[in-house]
CSV table of C-alpha atoms in Angstrom, one decimal:
chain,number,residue,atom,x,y,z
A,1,UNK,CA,-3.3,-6.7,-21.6
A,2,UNK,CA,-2.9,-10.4,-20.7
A,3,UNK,CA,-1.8,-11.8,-17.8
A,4,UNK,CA,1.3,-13.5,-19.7
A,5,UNK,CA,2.1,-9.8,-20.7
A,6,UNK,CA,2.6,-8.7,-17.0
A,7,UNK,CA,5.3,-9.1,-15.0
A,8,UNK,CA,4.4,-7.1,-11.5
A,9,UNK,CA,0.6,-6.4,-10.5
A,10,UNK,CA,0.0,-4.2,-7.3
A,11,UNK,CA,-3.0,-4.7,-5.5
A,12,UNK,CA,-3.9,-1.2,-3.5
A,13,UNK,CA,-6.7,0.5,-1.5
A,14,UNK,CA,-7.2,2.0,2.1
A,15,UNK,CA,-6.3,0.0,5.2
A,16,UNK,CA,-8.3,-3.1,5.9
A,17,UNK,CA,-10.2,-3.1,2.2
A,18,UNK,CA,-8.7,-6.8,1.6
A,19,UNK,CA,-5.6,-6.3,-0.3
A,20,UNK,CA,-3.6,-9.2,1.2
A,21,UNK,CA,-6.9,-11.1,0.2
A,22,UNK,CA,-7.2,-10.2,-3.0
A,23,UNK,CA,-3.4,-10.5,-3.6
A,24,UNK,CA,-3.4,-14.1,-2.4
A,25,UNK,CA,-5.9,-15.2,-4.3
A,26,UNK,CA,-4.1,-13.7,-7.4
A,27,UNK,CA,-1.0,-15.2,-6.7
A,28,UNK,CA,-2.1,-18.8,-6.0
A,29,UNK,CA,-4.4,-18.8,-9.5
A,30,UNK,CA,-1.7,-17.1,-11.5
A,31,UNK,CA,1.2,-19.1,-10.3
A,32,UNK,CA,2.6,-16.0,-9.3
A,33,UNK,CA,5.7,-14.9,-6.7
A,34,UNK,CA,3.7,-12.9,-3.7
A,35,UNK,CA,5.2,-9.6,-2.4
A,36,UNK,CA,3.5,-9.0,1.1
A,37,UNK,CA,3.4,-5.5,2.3
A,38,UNK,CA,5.9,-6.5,5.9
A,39,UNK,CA,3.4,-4.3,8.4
A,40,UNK,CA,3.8,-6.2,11.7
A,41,UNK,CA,7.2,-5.4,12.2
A,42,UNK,CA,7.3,-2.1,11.8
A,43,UNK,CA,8.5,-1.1,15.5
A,44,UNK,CA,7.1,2.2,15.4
A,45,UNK,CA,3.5,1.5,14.0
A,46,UNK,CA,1.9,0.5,17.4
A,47,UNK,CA,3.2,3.4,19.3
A,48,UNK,CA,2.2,5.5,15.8
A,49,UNK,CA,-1.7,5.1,16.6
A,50,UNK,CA,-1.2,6.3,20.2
A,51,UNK,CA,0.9,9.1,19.2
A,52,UNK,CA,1.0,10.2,15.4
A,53,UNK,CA,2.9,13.7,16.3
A,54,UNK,CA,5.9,12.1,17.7
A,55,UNK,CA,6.2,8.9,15.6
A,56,UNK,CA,5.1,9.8,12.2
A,57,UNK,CA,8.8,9.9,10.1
A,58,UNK,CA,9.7,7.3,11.8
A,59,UNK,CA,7.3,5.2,10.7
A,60,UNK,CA,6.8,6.6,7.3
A,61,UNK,CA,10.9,6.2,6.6
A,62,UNK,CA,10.5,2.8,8.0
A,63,UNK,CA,7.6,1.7,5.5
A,64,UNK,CA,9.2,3.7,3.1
A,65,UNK,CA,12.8,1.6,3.1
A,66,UNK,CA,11.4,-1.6,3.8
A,67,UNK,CA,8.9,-1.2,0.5
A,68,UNK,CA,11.9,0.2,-1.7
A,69,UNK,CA,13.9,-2.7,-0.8
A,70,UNK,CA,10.7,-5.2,-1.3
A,71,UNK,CA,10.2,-3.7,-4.9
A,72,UNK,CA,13.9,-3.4,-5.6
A,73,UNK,CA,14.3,-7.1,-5.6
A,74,UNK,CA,12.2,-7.2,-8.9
A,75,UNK,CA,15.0,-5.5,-10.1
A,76,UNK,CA,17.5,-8.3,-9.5
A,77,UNK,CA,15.3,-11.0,-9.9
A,78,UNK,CA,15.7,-12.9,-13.4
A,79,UNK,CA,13.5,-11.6,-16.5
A,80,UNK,CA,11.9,-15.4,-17.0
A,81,UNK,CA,10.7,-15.0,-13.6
A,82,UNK,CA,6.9,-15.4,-12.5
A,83,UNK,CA,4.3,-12.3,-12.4
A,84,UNK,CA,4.5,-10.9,-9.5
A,85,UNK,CA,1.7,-9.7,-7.2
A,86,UNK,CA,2.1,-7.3,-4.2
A,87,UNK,CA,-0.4,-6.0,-1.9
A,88,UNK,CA,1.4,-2.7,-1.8
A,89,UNK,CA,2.8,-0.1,-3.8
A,90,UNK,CA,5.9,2.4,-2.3
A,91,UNK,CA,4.2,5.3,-4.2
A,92,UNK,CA,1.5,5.1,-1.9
A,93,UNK,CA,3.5,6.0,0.9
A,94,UNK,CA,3.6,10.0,-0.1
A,95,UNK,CA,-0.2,9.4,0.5
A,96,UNK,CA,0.5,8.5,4.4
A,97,UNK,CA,3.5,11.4,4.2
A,98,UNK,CA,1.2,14.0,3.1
A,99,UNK,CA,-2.0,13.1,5.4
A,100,UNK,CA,1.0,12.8,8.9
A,101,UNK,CA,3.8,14.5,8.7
A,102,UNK,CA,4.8,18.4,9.5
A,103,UNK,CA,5.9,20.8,6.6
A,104,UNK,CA,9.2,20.5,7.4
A,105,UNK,CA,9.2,16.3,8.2
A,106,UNK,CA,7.5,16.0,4.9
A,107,UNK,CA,10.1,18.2,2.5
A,108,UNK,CA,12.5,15.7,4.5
A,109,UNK,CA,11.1,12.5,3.1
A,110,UNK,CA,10.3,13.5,-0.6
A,111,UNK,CA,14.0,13.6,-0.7
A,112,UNK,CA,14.8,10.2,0.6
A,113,UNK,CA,11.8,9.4,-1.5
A,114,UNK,CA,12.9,10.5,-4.8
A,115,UNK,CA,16.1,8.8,-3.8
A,116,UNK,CA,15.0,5.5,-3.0
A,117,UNK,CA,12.0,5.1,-5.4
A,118,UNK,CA,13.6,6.6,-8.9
A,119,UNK,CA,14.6,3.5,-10.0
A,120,UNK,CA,11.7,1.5,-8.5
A,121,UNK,CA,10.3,-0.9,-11.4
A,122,UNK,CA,6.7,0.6,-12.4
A,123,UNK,CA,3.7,-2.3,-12.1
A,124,UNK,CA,1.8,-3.3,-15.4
A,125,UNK,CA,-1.2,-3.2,-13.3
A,126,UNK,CA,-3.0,-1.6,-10.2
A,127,UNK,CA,-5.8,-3.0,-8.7
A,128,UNK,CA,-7.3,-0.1,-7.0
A,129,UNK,CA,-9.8,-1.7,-4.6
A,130,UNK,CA,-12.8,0.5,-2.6
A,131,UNK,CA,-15.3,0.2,0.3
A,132,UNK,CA,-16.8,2.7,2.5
A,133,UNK,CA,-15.0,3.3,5.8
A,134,UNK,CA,-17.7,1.3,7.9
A,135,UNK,CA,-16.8,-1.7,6.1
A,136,UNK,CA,-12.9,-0.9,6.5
A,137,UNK,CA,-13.3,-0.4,10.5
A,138,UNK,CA,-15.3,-4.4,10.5
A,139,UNK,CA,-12.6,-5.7,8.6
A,140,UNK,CA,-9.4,-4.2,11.1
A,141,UNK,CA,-11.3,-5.2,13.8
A,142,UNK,CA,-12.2,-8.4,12.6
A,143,UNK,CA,-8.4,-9.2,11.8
A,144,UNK,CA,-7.7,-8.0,15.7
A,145,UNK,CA,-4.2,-6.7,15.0
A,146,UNK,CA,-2.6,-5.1,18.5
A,147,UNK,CA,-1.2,-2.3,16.6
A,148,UNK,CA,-4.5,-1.1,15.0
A,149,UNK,CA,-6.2,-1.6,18.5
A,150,UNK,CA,-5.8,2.5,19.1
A,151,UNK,CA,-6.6,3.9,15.4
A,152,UNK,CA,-8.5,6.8,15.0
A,153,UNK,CA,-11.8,6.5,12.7
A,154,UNK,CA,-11.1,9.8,11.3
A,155,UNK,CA,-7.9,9.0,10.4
A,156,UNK,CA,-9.2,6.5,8.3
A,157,UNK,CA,-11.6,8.0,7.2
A,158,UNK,CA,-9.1,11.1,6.0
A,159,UNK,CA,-7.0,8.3,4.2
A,160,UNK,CA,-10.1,6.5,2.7
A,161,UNK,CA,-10.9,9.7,0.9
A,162,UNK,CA,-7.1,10.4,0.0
A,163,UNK,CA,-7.6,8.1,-3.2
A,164,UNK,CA,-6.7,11.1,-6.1
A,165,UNK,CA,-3.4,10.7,-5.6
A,166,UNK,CA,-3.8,7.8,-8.5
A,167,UNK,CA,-4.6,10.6,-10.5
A,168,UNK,CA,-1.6,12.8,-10.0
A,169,UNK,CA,1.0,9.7,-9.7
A,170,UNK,CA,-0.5,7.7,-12.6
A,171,UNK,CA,3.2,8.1,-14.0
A,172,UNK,CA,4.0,5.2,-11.9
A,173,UNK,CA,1.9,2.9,-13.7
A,174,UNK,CA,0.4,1.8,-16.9
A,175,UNK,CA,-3.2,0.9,-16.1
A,176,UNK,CA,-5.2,1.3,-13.5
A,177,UNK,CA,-8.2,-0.6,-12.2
A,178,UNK,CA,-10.6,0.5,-9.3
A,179,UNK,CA,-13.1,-2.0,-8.0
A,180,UNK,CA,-15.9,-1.2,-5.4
A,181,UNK,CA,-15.4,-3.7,-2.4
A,182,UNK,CA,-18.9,-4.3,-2.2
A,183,UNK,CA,-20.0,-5.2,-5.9
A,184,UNK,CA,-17.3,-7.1,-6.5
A,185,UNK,CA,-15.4,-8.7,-3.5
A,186,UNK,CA,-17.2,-10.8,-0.8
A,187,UNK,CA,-14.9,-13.1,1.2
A,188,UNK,CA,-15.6,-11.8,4.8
């Protein structure tokens, strides 16, 4: 596929892999409109880390509606507009759903889910970027973000490992790339 064939390419991986990086750079040599993934002001997210329990719909739904409502702009946007490259992807959220919330919190949110995301425009290309867990824990601290301050290592360690769910949601997209952070990436 060219890149004159695409209209929305998603950039995805594990927290702190260099998505926004990546997506950037994409954007500026493609001429493309930049989707940012809107993390910082998520009002729950700091208090998330401390607390995962008793904060974890919250700030699931909150990702979750902000995202839809990113993505659904495609939607309204003109055909002849530019590719579009985003550093996130709202199908990834059920990843984040499935690895914090309770039984009952989760059957909750694949409702709204299916609700808000069923018309969500599916991207011509993902951009599945990897690295080991050591490297992702250098990179979050390097970026010294308050609200990842209190994360838990295994935490992301469970979510690095949580990749398959490409596999079972590749209705979502057409083609999927995954790239090793290490071979291929090296702009720390």
């Amino acid at each position: 596929m060219k890149i004159s064939d695409m209209s929305y390419v998603v950039v995805e991986g594990p927290i702190g892999v260099g998505k926004t990086t990546l997506a950037n750079k994409l954007a500026l040599e493609w001429d493309a409109e930049l989707l940012l993934e809107k993390v910082e002001n998520n009002p729950f997210l700091e208090k998330f880390y401390d607390n995962p329990e008793q904060l974890a719909l919250a700030t699931q739904l909150y990702f979750l509606l902000i995202r839809s409502r990113q993505i659904q702009a495609i939607n309204q946007q003109s055909i002849f507009s530019n590719i579009r490259v985003s550093d996130f992807m709202p199908q990834k959220d059920r990843l984040f759903a499935q690895n914090n919330l309770t039984k009952d919190e989760l059957d909750l949110y694949e409702q709204i889910y299916a609700y808000l995301t069923s018309s969500l425009p599916s991207p011509d290309l993902v951009i599945y970027l990897q690295a080991p867990t050591s490297i992702l824990i250098n990179r979050i601290k390097k970026r010294n973000r308050i609200f990842e301050k209190s994360m838990d290592i295994e935490y992301l360690e469970k979510l690095n490992k949580s990749t398959d769910f490409h596999q079972k949601d590749r209705i979502y997209y057409h083609q999927i790339s995954f790239f090793d952070y290490l071979k291929f990436f090296c702009w720390d």
